[in-house]
């Protein structure tokens, strides 16, 4: 191959250089075009995004919720999150749902720490989710709710609780509510030291729940839980001295965890206490826990500010006796008993107790004094279920020790609710309780063995006499009475004897009751008397026989309620007193004999029977049978005052009742719910009789 000359190569290079230069220029031109197009595209994208945002804003402006200011939306979101979390659905988290709805809501959610301040962890399986809530909650007050998953093994549960404590400890300073529900007792070992060091680690804690979910849990692996009470008693000595505490814990709920595993300083300022210790089976080993009455009294002694006490399916093991000077040593009794004085809770306002026996009620209040108790709710279990006596440490009848006090007085009790099984139980529970200031009372009958359906009504027990329920049946301050699942006795004078003890009753309610015809007949019964001081021939007027202040009647599921009887009651109380017809007045003059002080003389049996068909009686017969005062006790304590101290107030109440009987309150409220015989049109027609508020709901 011949070698090219340099000149030939230079020519080719010059040509290639020209071509490269031309291609470079074209490339620059194309790049300028591309840049211009990209710039135009970017401008279009920006404009499109702006228009899209404006479109979304206009679309959102059509929704009424977006008309609200951001501050109000925050309140709505926080309220929604709190209410929805109560559903106990571990997979539903409203805070996340709100943050994923739209950009505006997400911005609001991320900027609202309160939305993330309640952390619900079921098994603590998703650590990242829990950490997300802890981070987004910022510095807001924190709530942690942990519940073990049902399929969790004990070892795994311990690891989860330990991990939870470690991860949450940096945030304990702002923790206000903590709920720990575990299957076994041993996982709580990782938490109790932190709780008992509350002043340093939990300065803001106000609500605490500690629950062992397994029925009859064993403490074999943590025997120190059972020994703690003995150690506390030895350390503190006298239980009468309660040290001041800086603890902010106000509400405590304990389920099956021995009480004294919590520091006494930690619970010193409690306002609300809920305990749940299901009755234990007999024959259990020493590694199982029994809530003893001595333990309960000692624990309550360290909560002097307690205002609310709730005992859920809890009956303590009664191992104590009242301390008496002339009684033999209680340690010589088999089983040995502990001598104690009653614990006084001066601030207790409310108490709920489910499933005690009838005798348990009086026994418990014999050891707990509650002078300021205002509300008492009892759900009493029938003793026919034969709970084992030794489990309750019931003493023998011949025991020389005093296990209960006499009649217990609740001077401040205003609201009483009693749910029990059968007539006998109803008549037994409250027999040794004195409630002189009672204003609201509710009796409910429940019988789990009663037939359901059509035969349920026939098995309803008869509501007993008040004389058999209370030691003193005179309820001079009672304004509200509710009876549920009872049958009203048709015995002559039974209704008068019931309502006659309630002179200031304003509201009367019945739920699934029978025999209401008899009750309504008693409410509509009237009497005729003369105006006081009118002398002979004075103008007569008509009054109601019982409950002159009654203005509200409610009925739920009362299938024998009829409209005619209810209408008669309304007519007897809503008619104008001045509209007493002249002919009715003259027709009854023969049965009345006026005396100088304006009272009405008693009439003969024949005269009363002649007026019985018209539902009217004379003034002396108005009160039904005469209520005799109770026999005064021979011995009484000095602080109980004089035996007859309430006589003037009783006489004054009687005079007021007689005067009010001539001007009874109008029935202004009637509620009828699920009563088959009551038609809507008939019930609504009560408005024409002066009833202001009428509510009717169909049984369908």
XYZ file of N, CA and C in Angstrom, residues 359-589:
693
model
N -76.130 -10.715 102.275
C -75.490 -10.490 103.575
C -74.169 -9.735 103.457
N -73.560 -9.773 102.279
C -72.265 -9.112 102.114
C -72.374 -7.599 102.218
N -73.519 -7.052 101.811
C -73.670 -5.597 101.783
C -73.531 -5.018 103.190
N -74.277 -5.579 104.115
C -74.216 -5.070 105.487
C -72.859 -5.343 106.122
N -72.260 -6.480 105.795
C -70.949 -6.819 106.358
C -69.878 -5.836 105.884
N -69.926 -5.471 104.609
C -68.923 -4.544 104.089
C -69.068 -3.161 104.719
N -70.298 -2.662 104.768
C -70.488 -1.325 105.324
C -70.316 -1.295 106.839
N -70.271 -2.457 107.464
C -69.936 -2.483 108.882
C -68.478 -2.128 109.115
N -67.641 -2.330 108.094
C -66.214 -2.050 108.225
C -65.784 -0.806 107.463
N -66.707 -0.162 106.749
C -66.374 1.053 106.005
C -67.418 2.112 106.337
N -67.000 3.201 106.922
C -67.900 4.296 107.248
C -67.838 5.345 106.145
N -69.003 5.689 105.609
C -69.086 6.635 104.493
C -70.111 7.713 104.823
N -69.780 8.675 105.643
C -70.773 9.678 106.051
C -71.215 10.606 104.933
N -70.411 10.751 103.860
C -70.750 11.664 102.769
C -71.180 10.926 101.505
N -71.476 9.643 101.600
C -71.877 8.876 100.425
C -73.195 9.412 99.876
N -73.213 9.730 98.558
C -74.398 10.294 97.921
C -75.037 9.350 96.913
N -74.270 8.456 96.324
C -74.800 7.562 95.295
C -74.324 6.144 95.571
N -75.284 5.205 95.574
C -74.973 3.800 95.843
C -75.683 2.940 94.809
N -74.896 2.130 94.095
C -75.425 1.241 93.060
C -75.011 -0.182 93.411
N -75.999 -1.036 93.672
C -75.742 -2.418 94.082
C -76.372 -3.372 93.084
N -75.598 -4.371 92.664
C -76.095 -5.449 91.815
C -75.891 -6.736 92.606
N -76.933 -7.166 93.309
C -76.818 -8.223 94.305
C -77.138 -9.566 93.677
N -76.309 -10.561 94.001
C -76.487 -11.924 93.500
C -77.297 -12.736 94.502
N -78.159 -13.598 93.975
C -78.976 -14.440 94.838
C -78.095 -15.480 95.517
N -78.314 -15.690 96.803
C -77.493 -16.631 97.563
C -77.808 -18.083 97.252
N -78.797 -18.340 96.408
C -79.125 -19.730 96.083
C -78.051 -20.413 95.247
N -77.099 -19.634 94.724
C -76.011 -20.245 93.957
C -75.013 -20.984 94.846
N -75.190 -20.880 96.187
C -74.419 -21.694 97.141
C -72.915 -21.456 97.029
N -72.512 -20.226 97.213
C -71.084 -19.966 97.296
C -70.534 -20.609 98.571
N -69.323 -21.120 98.520
C -68.748 -21.870 99.635
C -68.552 -20.957 100.844
N -69.054 -21.360 102.010
C -68.991 -20.519 103.196
C -67.563 -20.274 103.654
N -66.728 -21.310 103.620
C -65.365 -21.141 104.111
C -64.582 -20.164 103.254
N -64.979 -20.032 102.005
C -64.302 -19.082 101.133
C -64.559 -17.655 101.590
N -65.702 -17.430 102.222
C -66.038 -16.099 102.685
C -65.701 -15.889 104.150
N -65.196 -16.929 104.817
C -64.877 -16.845 106.244
C -66.090 -16.444 107.052
N -67.257 -16.938 106.680
C -68.450 -16.631 107.459
C -68.340 -17.262 108.840
N -68.632 -16.518 109.889
C -68.515 -17.069 111.236
C -69.712 -17.923 111.592
N -69.518 -18.738 112.585
C -70.636 -19.524 113.085
C -71.553 -18.610 113.876
N -72.819 -19.024 114.028
C -73.809 -18.173 114.674
C -73.464 -17.925 116.136
N -72.860 -18.909 116.793
C -72.575 -18.799 118.217
C -71.271 -18.081 118.522
N -70.652 -17.469 117.539
C -69.370 -16.813 117.764
C -69.529 -15.633 118.717
N -68.601 -15.456 119.678
C -68.691 -14.326 120.606
C -68.210 -13.013 120.000
N -67.705 -13.051 118.778
C -67.172 -11.847 118.162
C -68.268 -11.116 117.400
N -68.092 -9.815 117.279
C -69.056 -8.981 116.575
C -68.524 -8.725 115.168
N -69.252 -9.218 114.187
C -68.785 -9.111 112.807
C -69.471 -7.975 112.058
N -70.598 -7.508 112.542
C -71.318 -6.428 111.882
C -71.827 -5.449 112.925
N -72.070 -4.226 112.448
C -72.710 -3.244 113.304
C -74.226 -3.396 113.201
N -74.942 -2.580 113.959
C -76.396 -2.610 113.898
C -76.889 -1.923 112.644
N -77.880 -1.078 112.794
C -78.407 -0.324 111.659
C -77.378 0.718 111.231
N -77.090 0.744 109.935
C -76.091 1.666 109.387
C -76.824 2.815 108.708
N -76.507 4.026 109.093
C -77.169 5.213 108.557
C -76.285 5.884 107.518
N -76.903 6.232 106.394
C -76.236 6.999 105.342
C -76.884 8.381 105.313
N -76.375 9.328 106.060
C -77.068 10.617 106.188
C -77.083 11.455 104.923
N -76.158 11.189 103.989
C -76.059 12.023 102.786
C -76.478 11.298 101.516
N -76.930 10.054 101.619
C -77.253 9.275 100.425
C -78.455 9.877 99.711
N -78.278 10.214 98.428
C -79.336 10.816 97.620
C -79.850 9.884 96.531
N -78.979 9.040 96.004
C -79.322 8.219 94.838
C -79.012 6.763 95.160
N -80.038 5.907 95.085
C -79.880 4.487 95.393
C -80.421 3.660 94.236
N -79.602 2.734 93.749
C -80.005 1.821 92.683
C -79.704 0.402 93.128
N -80.725 -0.456 93.071
C -80.580 -1.839 93.528
C -81.061 -2.780 92.436
N -80.153 -3.643 91.948
C -80.501 -4.709 91.018
C -80.317 -6.031 91.743
N -81.360 -6.823 91.779
C -81.276 -8.074 92.519
C -82.227 -9.089 91.900
N -82.198 -10.288 92.462
C -82.937 -11.423 91.915
C -84.037 -11.814 92.888
N -85.274 -11.541 92.508
C -86.399 -12.031 93.284
C -86.864 -11.097 94.373
N -88.061 -11.394 94.868
C -88.691 -10.573 95.896
C -87.970 -10.676 97.226
N -87.525 -11.876 97.588
C -86.877 -12.064 98.886
C -85.568 -11.295 98.975
N -84.795 -11.325 97.891
C -83.523 -10.603 97.896
C -83.756 -9.103 97.997
N -84.769 -8.614 97.281
C -85.085 -7.188 97.338
C -85.412 -6.756 98.757
N -86.136 -7.610 99.466
C -86.585 -7.255 100.808
C -85.512 -7.440 101.866
N -84.380 -8.029 101.520
C -83.375 -8.343 102.539
C -82.184 -7.400 102.526
N -81.790 -6.940 101.348
C -80.504 -6.250 101.207
C -80.444 -4.976 102.041
N -81.503 -4.168 101.991
C -81.461 -2.836 102.584
C -82.114 -2.763 103.954
N -82.418 -3.895 104.535
C -83.203 -3.894 105.767
C -82.469 -3.228 106.919
N -81.148 -3.314 106.940
C -80.377 -2.730 108.038
C -79.679 -1.441 107.632
N -80.181 -0.813 106.568
C -79.627 0.458 106.127
C -80.671 1.547 106.313
N -80.247 2.678 106.825
C -81.137 3.812 107.040
C -80.745 4.926 106.085
N -81.707 5.381 105.255
C -81.427 6.380 104.217
C -82.397 7.551 104.379
N -82.196 8.417 105.332
C -83.182 9.464 105.605
C -83.253 10.562 104.560
N -82.205 10.757 103.745
C -82.179 11.864 102.785
C -82.324 11.397 101.346
N -82.821 10.191 101.120
C -82.874 9.617 99.775
C -83.795 10.426 98.867
N -83.311 10.717 97.635
C -84.084 11.481 96.662
C -84.410 10.684 95.403
N -83.518 9.814 94.984
C -83.750 9.001 93.790
C -83.559 7.535 94.149
N -84.484 6.697 93.674
C -84.422 5.278 94.008
C -84.847 4.462 92.791
N -84.077 3.417 92.507
C -84.363 2.537 91.369
C -84.207 1.087 91.809
N -85.249 0.293 91.546
C -85.229 -1.134 91.839
C -85.352 -1.891 90.522
N -84.435 -2.821 90.286
C -84.445 -3.635 89.074
C -84.348 -5.096 89.458
N -85.234 -5.909 88.909
C -85.197 -7.347 89.142
C -84.557 -8.031 87.942
N -83.612 -8.905 88.190
C -83.028 -9.715 87.124
C -82.907 -11.142 87.629
N -83.265 -12.064 86.790
C -83.196 -13.484 87.141
C -82.655 -14.223 85.934
N -81.381 -14.629 85.937
C -80.816 -15.311 84.767
C -81.494 -16.631 84.449
N -82.145 -17.243 85.429
C -82.812 -18.522 85.188
C -84.268 -18.362 84.796
N -84.774 -17.127 84.740
C -86.176 -16.909 84.397
C -86.404 -17.215 82.929
N -87.578 -17.716 82.558
C -87.873 -18.000 81.149
C -87.928 -16.719 80.341
N -87.556 -16.844 79.075
C -87.564 -15.702 78.181
C -88.795 -15.762 77.280
N -89.089 -14.611 76.691
C -90.194 -14.563 75.747
C -91.525 -14.349 76.435
N -92.537 -15.102 75.976
C -93.897 -14.900 76.458
C -94.050 -15.263 77.925
N -93.269 -16.240 78.412
C -93.395 -16.675 79.806
C -92.618 -15.793 80.776
N -91.873 -14.827 80.262
C -91.061 -14.001 81.149
C -91.927 -13.129 82.044
N -93.027 -12.597 81.483
C -93.884 -11.713 82.266
C -94.532 -12.442 83.430
N -94.928 -13.691 83.214
C -95.602 -14.441 84.275
C -94.670 -14.786 85.428
N -93.363 -14.746 85.207
C -92.410 -15.102 86.259
C -91.905 -13.894 87.039
N -92.432 -12.709 86.753
C -91.971 -11.523 87.461
C -92.357 -11.591 88.935
N -91.446 -11.240 89.823
C -91.783 -11.232 91.251
C -92.606 -10.003 91.613
N -93.334 -10.103 92.695
C -94.124 -8.981 93.187
C -93.228 -8.022 93.963
N -93.372 -6.751 93.669
C -92.565 -5.770 94.390
C -92.990 -5.757 95.852
N -92.056 -5.964 96.782
C -92.420 -6.085 98.198
C -92.822 -4.746 98.806
N -93.370 -4.831 99.990
C -93.725 -3.628 100.730
C -92.461 -2.877 101.153
N -92.596 -1.566 101.228
C -91.456 -0.778 101.683
C -91.089 -1.097 103.123
N -92.085 -1.521 103.924
C -91.784 -1.875 105.305
C -90.825 -3.050 105.395
N -90.850 -3.926 104.397
C -89.948 -5.074 104.399
C -88.618 -4.770 103.734
N -88.513 -3.643 103.029
C -87.260 -3.270 102.369
C -86.404 -2.398 103.287
N -87.017 -1.376 103.850
C -86.296 -0.434 104.697
C -86.726 -0.578 106.153
N -85.806 -0.301 107.018
C -86.151 -0.252 108.435
C -87.134 0.882 108.690
N -86.879 2.040 108.097
C -87.800 3.172 108.176
C -88.286 3.461 106.767
N -89.515 3.079 106.410
C -89.975 3.225 105.022
C -90.372 4.639 104.645
N -90.339 5.567 105.575
C -90.757 6.931 105.267
C -89.684 7.622 104.427
N -89.983 7.860 103.185
C -89.045 8.489 102.252
C -89.539 9.903 101.972
N -89.330 10.781 102.914
C -89.923 12.114 102.869
C -89.257 13.023 101.851
N -88.092 12.652 101.332
C -87.387 13.491 100.363
C -87.307 12.839 98.983
N -87.920 11.694 98.803
C -87.808 10.971 97.536
C -88.583 11.692 96.439
N -87.901 11.983 95.322
C -88.529 12.661 94.185
C -88.602 11.790 92.936
N -87.749 10.774 92.815
C -87.720 9.935 91.613
C -87.745 8.462 92.022
N -88.657 7.712 91.426
C -88.774 6.278 91.690
C -88.876 5.540 90.367
N -88.067 4.483 90.206
C -88.083 3.646 89.010
C -88.170 2.190 89.432
N -89.134 1.469 88.856
C -89.290 0.035 89.086
C -89.112 -0.680 87.759
N -88.319 -1.748 87.752
C -88.022 -2.467 86.516
C -88.199 -3.961 86.729
N -89.015 -4.589 85.867
C -89.242 -6.033 85.873
C -89.834 -6.512 87.198
N -90.886 -5.842 87.609
C -91.632 -6.242 88.799
C -93.120 -6.309 88.466
N -93.839 -6.992 89.328
C -95.295 -7.047 89.253
C -95.857 -6.271 90.435
N -96.804 -5.376 90.147
C -97.429 -4.584 91.195
C -98.557 -5.397 91.814
N -98.522 -5.533 93.109
C -99.524 -6.344 93.805
C -100.898 -5.689 93.723
N -101.926 -6.525 93.550
C -103.306 -6.043 93.520
C -103.953 -6.094 94.895
N -103.167 -6.359 95.918
C -103.694 -6.402 97.280
C -104.258 -5.047 97.672
N -105.381 -5.049 98.375
C -106.056 -3.825 98.760
C -105.138 -2.965 99.630
N -104.973 -1.712 99.246
C -104.156 -0.779 100.002
C -102.669 -0.886 99.760
N -102.227 -1.802 98.883
C -100.790 -1.993 98.656
C -100.179 -0.772 97.957
N -100.882 -0.236 96.965
C -100.364 0.920 96.241
C -100.349 2.147 97.142
N -101.417 2.332 97.925
C -101.450 3.467 98.847
C -100.320 3.383 99.864
N -100.039 2.172 100.328
C -98.957 1.996 101.294
C -97.602 2.296 100.673
N -97.463 2.035 99.372
C -96.195 2.315 98.694
C -96.019 3.803 98.442
N -96.992 4.418 97.774
C -96.869 5.819 97.398
C -97.105 6.759 98.569
N -97.800 6.291 99.594
C -98.045 7.152 100.740
C -96.795 7.512 101.507
N -95.731 6.725 101.347
C -94.465 7.028 102.002
C -93.639 8.043 101.220
N -94.125 8.487 100.055
C -93.351 9.362 99.178
C -94.143 10.631 98.893
N -94.283 11.528 99.828
C -95.163 12.685 99.636
C -94.658 13.698 98.620
N -93.354 13.724 98.318
C -92.824 14.736 97.395
C -92.366 14.111 96.083
N -92.874 12.932 95.748
C -92.480 12.261 94.508
C -92.891 13.093 93.301
N -91.949 13.311 92.374
C -92.227 14.079 91.161
C -92.129 13.246 89.891
N -91.347 12.178 89.901
C -91.146 11.368 88.701
C -91.325 9.899 89.050
N -92.150 9.204 88.250
C -92.434 7.786 88.464
C -92.236 7.055 87.139
N -91.381 6.022 87.140
C -91.034 5.309 85.909
C -91.180 3.814 86.124
N -91.613 3.121 85.049
C -91.780 1.673 85.070
C -91.141 1.093 83.821
N -90.392 0.022 84.011
C -89.733 -0.665 82.900
C -90.121 -2.140 82.948
N -90.878 -2.581 81.937
C -91.281 -3.989 81.812
C -91.970 -4.486 83.080
N -92.911 -3.721 83.571
C -93.656 -4.082 84.776
C -95.070 -4.513 84.417
N -95.686 -5.267 85.320
C -97.072 -5.702 85.186
C -97.880 -5.174 86.367
N -99.208 -5.172 86.184
C -100.090 -4.696 87.242
C -100.171 -3.193 87.328
N -99.925 -2.501 86.216
C -99.937 -1.044 86.252
C -101.344 -0.484 86.403
N -102.354 -1.296 86.070
C -103.721 -0.822 86.267
C -103.988 -0.483 87.722
N -103.493 -1.321 88.624
C -103.660 -1.066 90.058
C -102.904 0.194 90.464
N -101.697 0.362 89.944
C -100.909 1.540 90.277
C -101.580 2.811 89.776
N -102.099 2.788 88.555
C -102.746 3.976 88.006
C -104.047 4.284 88.728
N -104.745 3.253 89.173
C -105.960 3.494 89.963
C -105.625 4.236 91.251
N -104.507 3.880 91.856
C -104.103 4.585 93.067
C -103.696 6.018 92.797
N -103.085 6.282 91.640
C -102.662 7.638 91.317
C -103.830 8.549 90.971
N -104.885 7.990 90.408
C -106.021 8.830 90.016
C -107.025 9.027 91.142
N -106.883 8.296 92.230
C -107.859 8.382 93.306
C -107.833 9.770 93.936
N -109.004 10.326 94.152
C -109.143 11.674 94.693
C -109.945 11.645 95.984
N -109.956 12.776 96.672
C -110.769 12.933 97.878
C -111.354 14.334 97.870
N -112.344 14.562 98.696
C -113.026 15.845 98.769
C -112.922 16.372 100.184
N -112.576 17.654 100.342
C -112.491 18.289 101.649
C -112.892 19.733 101.550
N -112.996 20.395 102.672
C -113.393 21.796 102.704
C -112.173 22.675 102.849
N -112.321 23.928 102.448
C -111.237 24.886 102.583
C -110.983 25.150 104.050
N -109.740 25.189 104.453
C -109.366 25.363 105.856
C -109.915 26.681 106.376
N -110.630 26.601 107.516
C -111.202 27.792 108.129
C -112.503 28.209 107.505
N -113.068 27.379 106.637
C -114.297 27.758 105.962
C -115.512 27.642 106.839
N -115.443 26.916 107.939
C -116.592 26.758 108.824
C -117.639 25.880 108.214
N -118.828 25.884 108.823
C -119.926 25.056 108.350
C -120.398 25.571 107.003
N -120.576 24.675 106.103
C -121.042 25.052 104.775
C -119.963 25.637 103.911
N -118.714 25.473 104.300
C -117.614 25.990 103.505
C -117.546 25.320 102.145
N -116.880 26.002 101.211
C -116.793 25.482 99.851
C -115.882 24.265 99.818
N -116.337 23.216 99.189
C -115.563 21.985 99.089
C -114.658 22.025 97.867
N -113.597 21.280 97.949
C -112.687 21.160 96.812
C -112.102 19.758 96.791
N -111.563 19.422 95.655
C -111.092 18.066 95.422
C -109.572 18.050 95.374
N -108.999 16.992 95.906
C -107.556 16.816 95.870
C -107.194 15.384 95.541
N -105.908 15.175 95.246
C -105.431 13.829 94.942
C -105.004 13.157 96.231
N -105.064 11.852 96.240
C -104.821 11.114 97.471
C -103.335 10.928 97.751
N -102.527 10.681 96.720
C -101.104 10.414 96.911
C -100.288 11.232 95.923
N -99.065 11.513 96.290
C -98.056 12.139 95.421
C -98.576 13.411 94.748
N -98.865 14.466 95.489
C -99.405 15.676 94.866
C -98.411 16.411 93.971
N -97.121 16.140 94.102
C -96.135 16.837 93.270
C -95.774 16.065 92.006
N -96.391 14.945 91.771
C -96.049 14.115 90.611
C -96.337 14.869 89.314
N -95.320 14.965 88.443
C -95.504 15.654 87.164
C -94.895 14.901 85.987
N -94.306 13.737 86.233
C -93.643 12.995 85.152
C -93.947 11.514 85.284
N -94.370 10.890 84.166
C -94.665 9.457 84.112
C -93.959 8.861 82.902
N -93.256 7.740 83.107
C -92.537 7.076 82.019
C -92.813 5.584 82.074
N -92.976 4.994 80.878
C -93.276 3.565 80.772
C -92.450 2.989 79.626
N -91.711 1.910 79.911
C -90.947 1.184 78.898
C -91.392 -0.279 78.915
N -91.878 -0.772 77.798
C -92.197 -2.188 77.671
C -93.228 -2.698 78.652
N -94.164 -1.873 79.058
C -95.245 -2.286 79.974
C -96.442 -2.709 79.133
N -96.630 -4.012 78.968
C -97.595 -4.519 78.001
C -99.035 -4.468 78.496
N -99.270 -4.322 79.795
C -100.650 -4.232 80.268
C -101.062 -2.790 80.555
N -100.267 -1.839 80.105
C -100.629 -0.429 80.246
C -101.710 -0.085 79.231
N -102.795 0.535 79.684
C -103.876 0.919 78.777
C -104.066 2.421 78.820
N -104.541 2.946 77.710
C -104.644 4.392 77.539
C -105.720 4.993 78.437
N -106.805 4.264 78.674
C -107.895 4.807 79.483
C -107.439 5.077 80.914
N -106.696 4.158 81.498
C -106.232 4.346 82.875
C -105.254 5.513 82.974
N -104.357 5.605 81.998
C -103.398 6.702 82.025
C -104.092 8.042 81.819
N -105.087 8.066 80.954
C -105.844 9.298 80.737
C -106.578 9.717 82.014
N -107.100 8.736 82.743
C -107.811 9.055 83.981
C -106.876 9.696 85.004
N -105.632 9.215 85.070
C -104.662 9.817 85.986
C -104.386 11.264 85.595
N -104.196 11.504 84.307
C -103.906 12.864 83.844
C -105.089 13.784 84.114
N -106.306 13.294 83.874
C -107.495 14.108 84.112
C -107.642 14.468 85.586
N -107.331 13.516 86.463
C -107.501 13.777 87.893
C -106.517 14.809 88.415
N -105.422 15.024 87.722
C -104.390 15.939 88.205
C -104.273 17.207 87.376
N -104.730 17.193 86.145
C -104.600 18.364 85.285
C -105.874 19.184 85.194
N -106.948 18.770 85.853
C -108.194 19.531 85.810
C -108.075 20.762 86.687
N -108.842 21.789 86.359
C -108.810 23.026 87.126
C -109.500 22.825 88.459
N -108.850 23.260 89.535
C -109.434 23.118 90.864
C -110.665 24.006 91.003
N -110.626 25.191 90.379
C -111.773 26.091 90.479
C -112.940 25.632 89.635
N -112.735 24.645 88.795
C -113.805 24.175 87.938
C -114.614 23.068 88.554
N -114.588 22.955 89.835
C -115.350 21.911 90.533
C -116.833 22.191 90.360
N -117.546 21.280 89.743
C -118.943 21.509 89.412
C -119.790 21.641 90.661
N -120.779 22.506 90.568
C -121.635 22.783 91.709
C -122.441 21.576 92.115
N -122.889 20.809 91.116
C -123.710 19.662 91.466
C -122.894 18.584 92.155
N -121.622 18.438 91.800
C -120.783 17.462 92.479
C -120.537 17.857 93.926
N -120.430 19.183 94.132
C -120.205 19.651 95.496
C -121.388 19.314 96.388
N -122.609 19.596 95.900
C -123.794 19.342 96.712
C -124.045 17.863 96.899
N -123.695 17.069 95.917
C -123.955 15.638 96.035
C -123.101 14.986 97.098
N -121.968 15.615 97.454
C -121.081 15.019 98.433
C -121.174 15.683 99.795
N -122.051 16.673 99.958
C -122.168 17.326 101.251
C -122.666 16.378 102.319
